Coordinates of C-alpha atoms and ligand atoms in Angstrom, one line a residue:
X1 CA -46.0 229.4 11.5
X2 CA -42.3 229.6 11.2
X3 CA -42.6 229.5 7.4
X4 CA -44.9 232.5 7.5
X5 CA -42.6 234.5 9.5
X6 CA -39.6 233.5 7.4
X7 CA -41.4 234.6 4.2
X8 CA -41.5 238.2 5.5
X9 CA -37.7 238.4 5.8
X10 CA -36.0 241.5 7.0
X11 CA -34.3 242.5 10.2
X12 CA -37.4 243.4 12.1
X13 CA -38.9 240.1 11.2
X14 CA -35.8 238.3 12.3
X15 CA -36.8 239.2 15.8
X16 CA -40.1 237.5 15.3
X17 CA -38.4 234.4 14.1
X18 CA -36.3 234.3 17.1
X19 CA -39.4 234.8 19.3
X20 CA -41.1 231.8 17.6
X21 CA -37.9 229.7 18.0
X22 CA -37.9 230.5 21.6
X23 CA -41.6 229.7 22.0
X24 CA -41.2 226.4 20.2
X25 CA -38.2 225.6 22.3
X26 CA -40.1 226.3 25.4
X27 CA -43.0 224.1 24.3
X28 CA -40.7 221.2 23.5
X29 CA -39.0 221.7 26.8
X30 CA -42.3 221.6 28.7
X31 CA -43.4 218.2 27.3
X32 CA -40.1 216.6 28.2
X33 CA -39.7 218.6 31.4
X34 CA -40.5 215.7 33.7
X35 CA -38.5 213.0 32.0
X36 CA -35.6 215.5 31.9
X37 CA -36.2 216.0 35.7
X38 CA -35.4 212.4 36.5
X39 CA -31.7 212.1 36.3
X40 CA -29.3 209.8 38.0
X41 CA -26.0 211.3 39.2
X42 CA -22.9 209.3 39.9
X43 CA -22.1 208.7 43.6
X44 CA -19.0 206.7 42.9
X45 CA -17.8 204.3 40.2
X46 CA -20.8 202.2 39.1
X47 CA -23.2 203.7 41.7
X48 CA -25.8 206.4 41.0
X49 CA -28.6 208.1 42.8
X50 CA -31.7 210.0 41.8
X51 CA -32.3 212.7 44.4
X52 CA -36.0 213.6 44.5
X53 CA -37.4 217.1 45.3
X54 CA -38.1 217.9 48.9
X55 CA -41.7 218.7 48.2
X56 CA -44.8 216.4 48.6
X57 CA -45.9 214.0 45.9
X58 CA -47.4 215.9 42.9
X59 CA -48.7 214.8 39.5
X60 CA -45.6 216.5 38.0
X61 CA -43.1 214.4 40.1
X62 CA -45.1 211.2 39.8
X63 CA -44.7 210.6 43.6
X64 CA -40.9 210.5 43.2
X65 CA -40.2 213.0 46.0
X66 CA -37.6 210.5 47.4
X67 CA -34.2 209.1 46.5
X68 CA -33.6 206.0 44.4
X69 CA -30.4 204.2 43.9
X70 CA -28.9 202.6 40.8
X71 CA -26.1 200.1 40.7
X72 CA -24.2 199.0 37.5
X73 CA -23.4 195.2 37.6
X74 CA -22.1 192.8 35.0
X75 CA -25.7 191.4 34.6
X76 CA -27.5 194.7 34.3
X77 CA -28.9 197.4 36.4
X78 CA -30.0 197.0 40.1
X79 CA -32.4 199.5 41.4
X80 CA -32.5 200.4 45.1
X81 CA -36.2 201.0 45.5
X82 CA -38.7 201.1 42.6
X83 CA -40.6 204.4 42.7
X84 CA -44.3 205.1 43.3
X85 CA -46.0 203.0 40.6
X86 CA -45.9 202.0 36.9
X87 CA -45.3 205.4 35.4
X88 CA -42.7 206.4 38.0
X89 CA -40.9 203.1 37.4
X90 CA -41.0 203.6 33.7
X91 CA -39.5 207.0 34.0
X92 CA -36.7 205.7 36.3
X93 CA -35.9 202.9 33.9
X94 CA -35.7 205.5 31.0
X95 CA -33.2 207.6 33.1
X96 CA -31.1 204.5 33.8
X97 CA -31.0 203.5 30.1
X98 CA -29.7 207.0 29.3
X99 CA -26.5 206.1 31.3
X100 CA -26.2 202.6 29.8
X101 CA -28.7 200.5 27.8
X102 CA -28.9 197.2 29.7
X103 CA -31.7 195.2 31.4
X104 CA -32.9 195.8 34.9
X105 CA -32.0 192.5 36.7
X106 CA -33.1 193.3 40.2
X107 CA -34.8 195.7 42.6
X108 CA -33.9 195.9 46.2
X109 CA -36.6 197.4 48.4
X110 CA -35.5 199.3 51.5
X111 CA -38.9 200.1 52.8
X112 CA -42.6 200.0 52.5
X113 CA -43.6 203.6 51.9
X114 CA -45.3 204.0 48.5
X115 CA -42.4 205.5 46.6
X116 CA -40.0 202.7 47.7
X117 CA -41.8 199.8 46.2
X118 CA -45.0 200.4 44.2
X119 CA -42.9 200.3 41.0
X120 CA -42.0 196.6 41.8
X121 CA -44.8 195.2 39.6
X122 CA -43.5 197.2 36.6
X123 CA -39.9 196.1 37.0
X124 CA -40.9 192.5 37.7
X125 CA -42.8 192.5 34.3
X126 CA -39.6 193.5 32.7
X127 CA -37.9 190.5 34.2
X128 CA -36.3 192.0 37.3
X129 CA -36.1 189.9 40.6
X130 CA -37.3 191.8 43.6
X131 CA -35.3 191.5 46.9
X132 CA -36.5 192.6 50.3
X133 CA -36.1 191.9 54.0
X134 CA -39.0 189.9 55.4
X135 CA -40.1 192.6 57.9
X136 CA -40.4 195.1 54.9
X137 CA -42.5 192.6 53.0
X138 CA -44.8 192.1 56.0
X139 CA -45.5 195.9 56.2
X140 CA -45.9 196.2 52.4
X141 CA -48.6 193.6 52.4
X142 CA -50.4 195.1 55.4
X143 CA -50.3 198.7 54.1
X144 CA -50.7 198.3 50.3
X145 CA -54.3 199.4 50.1
X146 CA -53.9 202.4 52.4
X147 CA -50.7 203.6 50.7
X148 CA -52.1 203.1 47.2
X149 CA -55.3 205.1 47.9
X150 CA -53.6 208.0 49.6
X151 CA -51.0 208.2 46.8
X152 CA -53.6 208.1 44.0
X153 CA -55.4 211.1 45.7
X154 CA -52.2 213.1 45.1
X155 CA -51.1 211.5 41.8
X156 CA -54.2 210.2 40.0
X157 CA -52.0 208.9 37.1
X158 CA -50.6 206.2 39.4
X159 CA -53.9 204.4 39.9
X160 CA -54.2 200.7 39.0
X161 CA -50.7 199.8 40.3
X162 CA -50.7 196.1 41.4
X163 CA -49.1 194.8 44.5
X164 CA -45.9 192.9 43.9
X165 CA -43.7 191.9 46.8
X166 CA -40.2 190.3 46.8
X167 CA -39.3 187.1 45.0
X168 CA -36.3 186.8 47.3
X169 CA -37.4 187.4 50.8
X170 CA -34.4 187.7 53.1
X171 CA -34.9 186.6 56.7
X172 CA -31.6 187.5 58.5
X173 CA -30.8 190.8 60.1
X174 CA -27.7 190.9 57.9
X175 CA -28.0 189.4 54.4
X176 CA -25.0 189.3 52.2
X177 CA -25.4 188.5 48.5
X178 CA -24.0 189.5 45.2
X179 CA -25.6 190.5 41.9
X180 CA -23.5 190.6 38.7
X181 CA -20.2 190.7 40.7
X182 CA -21.3 193.5 43.1
X183 CA -21.3 192.5 46.8
X184 CA -24.3 193.9 48.7
X185 CA -25.6 193.6 52.2
X186 CA -29.3 194.2 53.1
X187 CA -29.4 195.0 56.8
X188 CA -32.2 195.5 59.3
X189 CA -31.4 197.5 62.5
X190 CA -34.9 197.9 63.8
X191 CA -38.3 199.4 62.9
X192 CA -38.0 203.0 62.0
X193 CA -40.0 205.4 59.7
X194 CA -42.0 202.3 58.8
X195 CA -41.9 198.8 60.5
X196 CA -39.2 196.7 58.7
X197 CA -37.2 199.6 57.1
X198 CA -33.8 198.2 55.9
X199 CA -30.6 199.6 54.4
X200 CA -28.3 198.5 51.6
X201 CA -24.6 198.5 52.2
X202 CA -22.0 198.2 49.4
X203 CA -18.9 197.2 51.3
X204 CA -16.4 197.7 48.4
X205 CA -17.8 201.0 47.3
X206 CA -18.5 202.1 50.9
X207 CA -21.9 203.4 49.8
X208 CA -24.8 203.1 52.2
X209 CA -28.4 203.5 50.9
X210 CA -30.3 204.3 54.1
X211 CA -33.8 204.5 52.8
X212 CA -36.0 206.5 55.2
X213 CA -33.8 205.9 58.2
X214 CA -31.9 209.1 57.2
X215 CA -33.3 212.4 56.0
X216 CA -31.1 215.4 55.3
X217 CA -32.0 218.9 54.1
X218 CA -35.6 218.3 55.3
X219 CA -37.2 217.4 58.6
X220 CA -37.9 213.7 59.0
X221 CA -41.5 212.6 59.8
X222 CA -42.7 210.5 62.6
X223 CA -45.9 208.8 61.5
X224 CA -48.4 207.0 63.7
X225 CA -46.8 203.7 62.5
X226 CA -43.2 204.9 63.0
X227 CA -41.3 203.8 66.1
X228 CA -39.3 206.7 67.4
X229 CA -37.4 204.8 70.0
X230 CA -36.3 201.9 67.8
X231 CA -35.7 204.3 64.9
X232 CA -33.1 206.1 67.1
X233 CA -31.6 202.8 68.1
X234 CA -31.5 201.6 64.5
X235 CA -29.7 204.8 63.5
X236 CA -27.1 204.4 66.2
X237 CA -26.4 200.7 65.2
X238 CA -26.2 201.5 61.5
X239 CA -23.8 204.3 62.3
X240 CA -21.0 201.7 62.8
X241 CA -20.8 201.1 59.1
X242 CA -17.7 202.9 57.6
X243 CA -19.7 204.6 54.9
X244 CA -17.9 207.1 52.7
X245 CA -21.1 208.0 50.8
X246 CA -24.5 208.1 52.5
X247 CA -27.5 208.1 50.1
X248 CA -30.3 209.1 52.4
X249 CA -34.0 208.5 51.8
X250 CA -34.6 212.2 51.2
X251 CA -32.1 215.0 50.6
X252 CA -28.7 215.2 48.9
X253 CA -26.2 212.4 48.8
X254 CA -24.0 213.1 51.8
X255 CA -21.8 211.8 54.6
X256 CA -22.1 210.8 58.2
X257 CA -21.5 214.3 59.5
X258 CA -24.6 215.8 57.9
X259 CA -26.7 212.6 58.6
X260 CA -25.7 212.9 62.3
X261 CA -26.5 216.6 62.5
X262 CA -29.9 216.3 60.7
X263 CA -31.2 212.9 61.6
X264 CA -29.1 211.1 64.3
X265 CA -28.9 214.1 66.7
X266 CA -32.6 214.9 66.1
X267 CA -33.8 211.4 66.9
X268 CA -31.6 211.2 70.0
X269 CA -32.9 214.5 71.2
X270 CA -36.5 213.6 70.5
X271 CA -36.2 210.4 72.5
X272 CA -34.2 211.9 75.4
X273 CA -36.4 215.0 75.8
X274 CA -39.7 213.3 75.4
X275 CA -38.7 210.4 77.7
X276 CA -37.9 213.0 80.4
X277 CA -41.2 214.9 79.7
X278 CA -43.2 211.6 79.9
X279 CA -41.5 210.5 83.1
X280 CA -42.3 213.9 84.6
X281 CA -46.0 213.5 83.5
X282 CA -45.8 216.8 81.7
X283 CA -48.7 216.0 79.4
X284 CA -48.4 216.1 75.7
X285 CA -49.5 219.8 75.2
X286 CA -46.9 221.1 77.7
X287 CA -44.2 218.8 76.4
X288 CA -44.7 220.0 72.9
X289 CA -44.9 223.7 73.7
X290 CA -41.7 223.5 75.8
X291 CA -39.8 222.1 72.8
X292 CA -41.1 223.9 69.7
X293 CA -37.9 225.8 69.3
X294 CA -34.9 223.7 68.5
X295 CA -32.6 226.0 66.7
X296 CA -30.2 223.3 65.6
X297 CA -32.8 221.9 63.2
X298 CA -34.7 225.0 62.2
X299 CA -32.9 225.2 58.8
X300 CA -34.5 222.0 57.7
X301 CA -37.2 222.2 55.2
X302 CA -40.7 221.4 56.6
X303 CA -39.5 222.1 60.2
X304 CA -42.6 224.2 60.8
X305 CA -45.0 221.6 59.6
X306 CA -43.3 218.5 61.0
X307 CA -41.4 219.3 64.2
X308 CA -44.5 219.8 66.4
X309 CA -46.1 216.7 65.0
X310 CA -42.9 214.7 65.7
X311 CA -42.8 216.0 69.3
X312 CA -46.4 215.1 69.8
X313 CA -46.1 211.6 68.4
X314 CA -42.8 210.9 70.2
X315 CA -44.3 211.9 73.5
X316 CA -47.4 209.8 73.1
X317 CA -45.4 206.7 71.9
X318 CA -42.9 207.0 74.8
X319 CA -45.6 207.7 77.4
X320 CA -47.5 204.6 76.2
X321 CA -44.4 202.5 76.6
X322 CA -43.5 203.6 80.2
Ligands
ZN1 ZN1 -40.0 208.6 52.2

């Protein structure tokens, strides 16, 4: 079609040429829109993060509405979490190869939510070793079928993903190891968003990958299987790490100040307030309606849809434990 337009020549027709060029450019852009959307940004030397959108899982984002870490080592890439299935893992791998073409030698899983580990099978087939804390692996095995089916309802292209858990299952609460010259520590501080959630600490780079223990920019979510009391305690223990860079599970790469303001303070307030309400036998309805308005957290995305649910679940969990 470009030829046809070119054959006409003339100034007026030049406008048409430009229009076609623009249309073709747009079409080209659309087909590569998603792969262009996955981009790792440098956190500090040799450490990168992909920051996922704050929306839900969609066919367009391949379930990658979370953050993923990437570490450059002398042996190759190490991924911190593996994405929501084969296609997502492949897209992540492609984005890493854009920075440097080298094999993916390992994946460290921080959690058992779909987008943290359903890409394990893909990376294992490329030769990567999977690392995870034993409590994470236990939850992954227990929840695989449930996670997979609810994910596929939202992102049908991810169906058929196979379960693959860690080759190196780490049992201690603090596990120090090194891959390709980079010292790492996989730490467990307590059940949180999911049972067995862990964090990865890079002591030299002072980078902390928190997985879903920290959310910034958006409201965190208490699920029926989350443990609000131990999540709060886990956050407080983890807080002792002298992190210069905090890569949260969701939201921008940040520091302790924002993590405290948007996760630590929220969890502490949830536990404190709902413990008081439960001890006073307020009843869940009254406890929720007395606390719907927490101005310090209203700026967080999804506050309206998640805050009430969080209050509700926190009250019921705490009441049941009294
Ligand atoms: Zn998540």
